[in-house]
Short mmCIF file of N, CA and C in Angstrom, two decimals:
data_model
loop_
_atom_site.label_atom_id
_atom_site.label_comp_id
_atom_site.label_asym_id
_atom_site.label_seq_id
_atom_site.Cartn_x
_atom_site.Cartn_y
_atom_site.Cartn_z
N UNK A 211 179.80 -10.62 -138.13
CA UNK A 211 180.40 -9.76 -137.12
C UNK A 211 179.40 -9.54 -135.98
N UNK A 212 179.87 -9.66 -134.76
CA UNK A 212 179.03 -9.51 -133.58
C UNK A 212 178.68 -8.04 -133.35
N UNK A 213 177.42 -7.79 -133.02
CA UNK A 213 176.98 -6.43 -132.70
C UNK A 213 177.61 -5.97 -131.40
N UNK A 214 177.85 -4.68 -131.30
CA UNK A 214 178.29 -4.09 -130.04
C UNK A 214 177.10 -4.08 -129.09
N UNK A 215 177.38 -4.31 -127.81
CA UNK A 215 176.32 -4.37 -126.81
C UNK A 215 176.27 -3.08 -126.00
N UNK A 216 175.06 -2.77 -125.53
CA UNK A 216 174.88 -1.55 -124.74
C UNK A 216 173.85 -1.82 -123.64
N UNK A 217 174.08 -1.17 -122.49
CA UNK A 217 173.16 -1.20 -121.35
C UNK A 217 172.76 0.25 -121.09
N UNK A 218 171.49 0.46 -120.72
CA UNK A 218 171.00 1.82 -120.50
C UNK A 218 170.42 1.95 -119.10
N UNK A 219 170.92 2.93 -118.34
CA UNK A 219 170.43 3.21 -116.99
C UNK A 219 169.90 4.64 -116.97
N UNK A 220 168.59 4.76 -116.87
CA UNK A 220 167.90 6.06 -116.93
C UNK A 220 166.74 6.02 -115.97
N UNK A 221 166.52 7.07 -115.20
CA UNK A 221 165.48 7.07 -114.17
C UNK A 221 164.06 6.98 -114.73
N UNK A 222 163.81 7.62 -115.84
CA UNK A 222 162.46 7.63 -116.41
C UNK A 222 162.29 6.45 -117.36
N UNK A 223 161.38 5.55 -117.02
CA UNK A 223 161.18 4.32 -117.80
C UNK A 223 160.89 4.60 -119.27
N UNK A 224 160.03 5.56 -119.57
CA UNK A 224 159.68 5.86 -120.95
C UNK A 224 160.90 6.32 -121.75
N UNK A 225 161.69 7.21 -121.18
CA UNK A 225 162.90 7.69 -121.85
C UNK A 225 163.91 6.56 -122.00
N UNK A 226 163.98 5.71 -121.02
CA UNK A 226 164.88 4.55 -121.06
C UNK A 226 164.50 3.65 -122.25
N UNK A 227 163.20 3.39 -122.40
CA UNK A 227 162.73 2.57 -123.51
C UNK A 227 162.98 3.23 -124.85
N UNK A 228 162.81 4.54 -124.91
CA UNK A 228 163.08 5.27 -126.16
C UNK A 228 164.56 5.16 -126.54
N UNK A 229 165.44 5.30 -125.55
CA UNK A 229 166.88 5.15 -125.81
C UNK A 229 167.21 3.73 -126.27
N UNK A 230 166.56 2.74 -125.68
CA UNK A 230 166.76 1.35 -126.10
C UNK A 230 166.38 1.18 -127.57
N UNK A 231 165.23 1.69 -127.96
CA UNK A 231 164.78 1.58 -129.35
C UNK A 231 165.74 2.31 -130.29
N UNK A 232 166.19 3.48 -129.89
CA UNK A 232 167.10 4.25 -130.73
C UNK A 232 168.42 3.49 -130.92
N UNK A 233 168.95 2.96 -129.84
CA UNK A 233 170.22 2.21 -129.93
C UNK A 233 170.07 0.98 -130.81
N UNK A 234 168.93 0.31 -130.71
CA UNK A 234 168.67 -0.84 -131.57
C UNK A 234 168.65 -0.41 -133.04
N UNK A 235 168.06 0.74 -133.32
CA UNK A 235 168.01 1.24 -134.70
C UNK A 235 169.40 1.58 -135.24
N UNK A 236 170.35 1.81 -134.33
CA UNK A 236 171.73 2.09 -134.73
C UNK A 236 172.53 0.80 -134.95
N UNK A 237 171.91 -0.34 -134.68
CA UNK A 237 172.59 -1.62 -134.85
C UNK A 237 173.26 -2.14 -133.60
N UNK A 238 173.01 -1.48 -132.47
CA UNK A 238 173.56 -1.95 -131.21
C UNK A 238 172.63 -3.00 -130.60
N UNK A 239 173.18 -3.94 -129.89
CA UNK A 239 172.37 -4.94 -129.20
C UNK A 239 172.15 -4.46 -127.76
N UNK A 240 170.92 -4.09 -127.44
CA UNK A 240 170.60 -3.64 -126.09
C UNK A 240 170.46 -4.89 -125.22
N UNK A 241 171.40 -5.06 -124.30
CA UNK A 241 171.42 -6.26 -123.47
C UNK A 241 170.68 -6.08 -122.15
N UNK A 242 170.27 -4.85 -121.86
CA UNK A 242 169.51 -4.61 -120.64
C UNK A 242 169.31 -3.13 -120.39
N UNK A 243 168.41 -2.86 -119.45
CA UNK A 243 168.16 -1.48 -119.05
C UNK A 243 167.61 -1.50 -117.63
N UNK A 244 167.73 -0.36 -116.97
CA UNK A 244 167.25 -0.26 -115.60
C UNK A 244 166.99 1.19 -115.24
N UNK A 245 166.13 1.37 -114.25
CA UNK A 245 165.87 2.71 -113.71
C UNK A 245 166.46 2.84 -112.31
N UNK A 246 167.25 1.86 -111.89
CA UNK A 246 167.80 1.80 -110.53
C UNK A 246 169.32 1.62 -110.58
N UNK A 247 170.03 2.39 -109.78
CA UNK A 247 171.49 2.33 -109.78
C UNK A 247 172.07 1.02 -109.31
N UNK A 248 171.54 0.48 -108.24
CA UNK A 248 172.07 -0.79 -107.70
C UNK A 248 171.91 -1.92 -108.71
N UNK A 249 170.72 -2.00 -109.30
CA UNK A 249 170.45 -3.02 -110.32
C UNK A 249 171.37 -2.82 -111.54
N UNK A 250 171.60 -1.58 -111.92
CA UNK A 250 172.47 -1.28 -113.05
C UNK A 250 173.90 -1.74 -112.78
N UNK A 251 174.39 -1.44 -111.60
CA UNK A 251 175.75 -1.85 -111.23
C UNK A 251 175.90 -3.37 -111.31
N UNK A 252 174.96 -4.09 -110.71
CA UNK A 252 175.03 -5.57 -110.73
C UNK A 252 175.03 -6.10 -112.16
N UNK A 253 174.18 -5.53 -113.02
CA UNK A 253 174.08 -6.01 -114.39
C UNK A 253 175.39 -5.77 -115.16
N UNK A 254 175.92 -4.56 -115.04
CA UNK A 254 177.15 -4.23 -115.78
C UNK A 254 178.32 -5.07 -115.27
N UNK A 255 178.39 -5.29 -113.97
CA UNK A 255 179.45 -6.15 -113.43
C UNK A 255 179.37 -7.56 -114.01
N UNK A 256 178.16 -8.07 -114.12
CA UNK A 256 177.97 -9.44 -114.58
C UNK A 256 178.15 -9.58 -116.09
N UNK A 257 177.57 -8.67 -116.86
CA UNK A 257 177.51 -8.80 -118.32
C UNK A 257 178.63 -8.10 -119.08
N UNK A 258 179.24 -7.08 -118.46
CA UNK A 258 180.33 -6.34 -119.09
C UNK A 258 180.01 -5.92 -120.54
N UNK A 259 178.94 -5.11 -120.73
CA UNK A 259 178.59 -4.68 -122.09
C UNK A 259 179.68 -3.79 -122.68
N UNK A 260 179.68 -3.65 -123.99
CA UNK A 260 180.66 -2.77 -124.65
C UNK A 260 180.46 -1.32 -124.24
N UNK A 261 179.19 -0.89 -124.14
CA UNK A 261 178.84 0.49 -123.80
C UNK A 261 177.77 0.51 -122.73
N UNK A 262 177.72 1.59 -121.97
CA UNK A 262 176.64 1.81 -121.01
C UNK A 262 176.34 3.30 -120.95
N UNK A 263 175.08 3.63 -121.12
CA UNK A 263 174.61 5.00 -120.90
C UNK A 263 174.15 5.04 -119.45
N UNK A 264 174.78 5.89 -118.66
CA UNK A 264 174.50 5.96 -117.24
C UNK A 264 174.05 7.38 -116.88
N UNK A 265 172.85 7.50 -116.36
CA UNK A 265 172.35 8.80 -115.93
C UNK A 265 172.98 9.17 -114.59
N UNK A 266 173.22 10.44 -114.41
CA UNK A 266 173.84 10.93 -113.17
C UNK A 266 172.97 10.64 -111.95
N UNK A 267 171.67 10.93 -112.05
CA UNK A 267 170.79 10.90 -110.88
C UNK A 267 169.98 9.62 -110.78
N UNK A 268 170.63 8.49 -110.64
CA UNK A 268 169.91 7.23 -110.46
C UNK A 268 169.62 7.00 -108.99
N UNK A 269 168.46 6.39 -108.67
CA UNK A 269 168.19 6.07 -107.27
C UNK A 269 169.04 4.89 -106.79
N UNK A 270 169.24 4.81 -105.50
CA UNK A 270 170.01 3.77 -104.80
C UNK A 270 171.51 4.03 -104.91
N UNK A 271 172.06 4.06 -106.10
CA UNK A 271 173.48 4.39 -106.31
C UNK A 271 173.52 5.34 -107.51
N UNK A 272 174.14 6.51 -107.35
CA UNK A 272 174.15 7.46 -108.47
C UNK A 272 175.13 7.02 -109.56
N UNK A 273 174.96 7.61 -110.72
CA UNK A 273 175.73 7.23 -111.89
C UNK A 273 177.24 7.33 -111.72
N UNK A 274 177.71 8.37 -111.05
CA UNK A 274 179.16 8.53 -110.86
C UNK A 274 179.74 7.44 -109.97
N UNK A 275 179.00 7.05 -108.94
CA UNK A 275 179.47 5.97 -108.06
C UNK A 275 179.54 4.64 -108.81
N UNK A 276 178.59 4.42 -109.70
CA UNK A 276 178.61 3.21 -110.53
C UNK A 276 179.87 3.20 -111.39
N UNK A 277 180.12 4.29 -112.08
CA UNK A 277 181.28 4.37 -112.97
C UNK A 277 182.57 4.25 -112.16
N UNK A 278 182.64 4.95 -111.04
CA UNK A 278 183.83 4.89 -110.19
C UNK A 278 184.10 3.45 -109.74
N UNK A 279 183.07 2.77 -109.29
CA UNK A 279 183.22 1.38 -108.85
C UNK A 279 183.70 0.48 -109.99
N UNK A 280 183.09 0.63 -111.15
CA UNK A 280 183.45 -0.24 -112.27
C UNK A 280 184.82 0.10 -112.85
N UNK A 281 185.25 1.34 -112.72
CA UNK A 281 186.59 1.72 -113.17
C UNK A 281 187.67 1.05 -112.31
N UNK A 282 187.32 0.72 -111.07
CA UNK A 282 188.29 0.07 -110.19
C UNK A 282 188.42 -1.43 -110.50
N UNK A 283 187.52 -1.95 -111.33
CA UNK A 283 187.54 -3.36 -111.74
C UNK A 283 188.37 -3.48 -113.01
N UNK A 284 189.56 -4.05 -112.90
CA UNK A 284 190.47 -4.12 -114.04
C UNK A 284 189.92 -4.96 -115.19
N UNK A 285 188.93 -5.80 -114.93
CA UNK A 285 188.39 -6.66 -115.98
C UNK A 285 187.22 -6.03 -116.71
N UNK A 286 186.67 -4.96 -116.18
CA UNK A 286 185.53 -4.32 -116.83
C UNK A 286 186.03 -3.39 -117.93
N UNK A 287 185.59 -3.65 -119.15
CA UNK A 287 186.03 -2.87 -120.31
C UNK A 287 184.92 -2.00 -120.90
N UNK A 288 183.86 -1.78 -120.14
CA UNK A 288 182.72 -1.01 -120.62
C UNK A 288 183.12 0.45 -120.88
N UNK A 289 182.64 0.98 -122.00
CA UNK A 289 182.81 2.41 -122.33
C UNK A 289 181.55 3.12 -121.82
N UNK A 290 181.75 4.14 -120.99
CA UNK A 290 180.62 4.82 -120.36
C UNK A 290 180.27 6.12 -121.07
N UNK A 291 178.97 6.30 -121.27
CA UNK A 291 178.40 7.55 -121.77
C UNK A 291 177.62 8.12 -120.60
N UNK A 292 178.08 9.24 -120.07
CA UNK A 292 177.48 9.84 -118.88
C UNK A 292 176.39 10.81 -119.29
N UNK A 293 175.19 10.62 -118.75
CA UNK A 293 174.00 11.38 -119.12
C UNK A 293 173.62 12.31 -117.97
N UNK A 294 173.64 13.61 -118.22
CA UNK A 294 173.31 14.56 -117.16
C UNK A 294 172.72 15.85 -117.70
N UNK A 295 172.15 16.64 -116.79
CA UNK A 295 171.63 17.96 -117.14
C UNK A 295 172.80 18.92 -117.27
N UNK A 296 172.64 19.91 -118.14
CA UNK A 296 173.66 20.95 -118.25
C UNK A 296 173.65 21.79 -116.98
N UNK A 297 174.74 22.51 -116.75
CA UNK A 297 174.80 23.39 -115.59
C UNK A 297 175.20 22.67 -114.31
N UNK A 298 175.88 21.54 -114.44
CA UNK A 298 176.35 20.80 -113.28
C UNK A 298 177.85 20.56 -113.42
N UNK A 299 178.63 21.65 -113.27
CA UNK A 299 180.07 21.55 -113.52
C UNK A 299 180.81 20.57 -112.62
N UNK A 300 180.39 20.40 -111.38
CA UNK A 300 181.08 19.45 -110.50
C UNK A 300 180.90 18.01 -110.98
N UNK A 301 179.68 17.67 -111.37
CA UNK A 301 179.43 16.32 -111.91
C UNK A 301 180.18 16.10 -113.21
N UNK A 302 180.19 17.13 -114.04
CA UNK A 302 180.90 17.04 -115.32
C UNK A 302 182.39 16.82 -115.10
N UNK A 303 182.97 17.59 -114.21
CA UNK A 303 184.40 17.46 -113.91
C UNK A 303 184.73 16.07 -113.38
N UNK A 304 183.90 15.57 -112.47
CA UNK A 304 184.12 14.24 -111.90
C UNK A 304 184.02 13.16 -112.98
N UNK A 305 183.02 13.28 -113.85
CA UNK A 305 182.86 12.31 -114.94
C UNK A 305 184.08 12.32 -115.85
N UNK A 306 184.58 13.49 -116.17
CA UNK A 306 185.77 13.59 -117.02
C UNK A 306 186.99 13.01 -116.32
N UNK A 307 187.08 13.19 -115.01
CA UNK A 307 188.22 12.62 -114.27
C UNK A 307 188.15 11.09 -114.25
N UNK A 308 186.95 10.53 -114.40
CA UNK A 308 186.79 9.07 -114.46
C UNK A 308 186.96 8.54 -115.88
N UNK A 309 187.30 9.44 -116.79
CA UNK A 309 187.57 9.10 -118.19
C UNK A 309 186.39 8.40 -118.87
N UNK A 310 185.19 9.01 -118.73
CA UNK A 310 184.05 8.50 -119.46
C UNK A 310 184.32 8.68 -120.96
N UNK A 311 183.72 7.84 -121.77
CA UNK A 311 183.95 7.91 -123.21
C UNK A 311 183.27 9.11 -123.84
N UNK A 312 182.13 9.50 -123.26
CA UNK A 312 181.37 10.61 -123.83
C UNK A 312 180.44 11.20 -122.78
N UNK A 313 180.03 12.43 -123.01
CA UNK A 313 179.05 13.11 -122.18
C UNK A 313 177.84 13.37 -123.06
N UNK A 314 176.67 13.05 -122.55
CA UNK A 314 175.42 13.32 -123.25
C UNK A 314 174.55 14.16 -122.33
N UNK A 315 174.23 15.38 -122.76
CA UNK A 315 173.38 16.25 -121.96
C UNK A 315 171.92 16.00 -122.29
N UNK A 316 171.05 16.24 -121.32
CA UNK A 316 169.62 15.95 -121.50
C UNK A 316 169.02 16.72 -122.67
N UNK A 317 169.54 17.89 -122.98
CA UNK A 317 168.98 18.66 -124.09
C UNK A 317 169.69 18.41 -125.42
N UNK A 318 170.66 17.49 -125.45
CA UNK A 318 171.29 17.10 -126.70
C UNK A 318 170.30 16.25 -127.49
N UNK A 319 170.37 16.35 -128.79
CA UNK A 319 169.56 15.47 -129.62
C UNK A 319 170.14 14.07 -129.64
N UNK A 320 169.33 13.10 -129.96
CA UNK A 320 169.82 11.72 -129.99
C UNK A 320 170.88 11.51 -131.07
N UNK A 321 170.92 12.40 -132.06
CA UNK A 321 171.94 12.26 -133.10
C UNK A 321 173.35 12.40 -132.51
N UNK A 322 173.49 13.09 -131.39
CA UNK A 322 174.80 13.18 -130.74
C UNK A 322 175.27 11.80 -130.25
N UNK A 323 174.32 10.97 -129.86
CA UNK A 323 174.64 9.62 -129.42
C UNK A 323 175.28 8.82 -130.56
N UNK A 324 174.83 9.06 -131.76
CA UNK A 324 175.38 8.36 -132.92
C UNK A 324 176.86 8.64 -133.08
N UNK A 325 177.26 9.86 -132.79
CA UNK A 325 178.68 10.23 -132.94
C UNK A 325 179.50 9.61 -131.85
#
């Protein structure tokens, strides 16, 4: 059986690498990662991973714009996990309107990602 694939877009390189390692330990195949929004968008468009963790505050193109753009692509089947700080109701509302698969807050433990 083929592993599910995941892409991770997070501004802090160290945290991005930690998420990659954690996802690998869950049996997911990490197909890429980036700390830049534009690079993340290009990668997801090209590779169409099963899942993508997208941080709200990415440089160049923010996380919501990435998700919004990819949602308009009828061929993209990526499930998005939106990563943001708590206390940002406008971003949260917008992410929910884009039908993200899950919300992950910065203060959530990584065990929430497993669920």
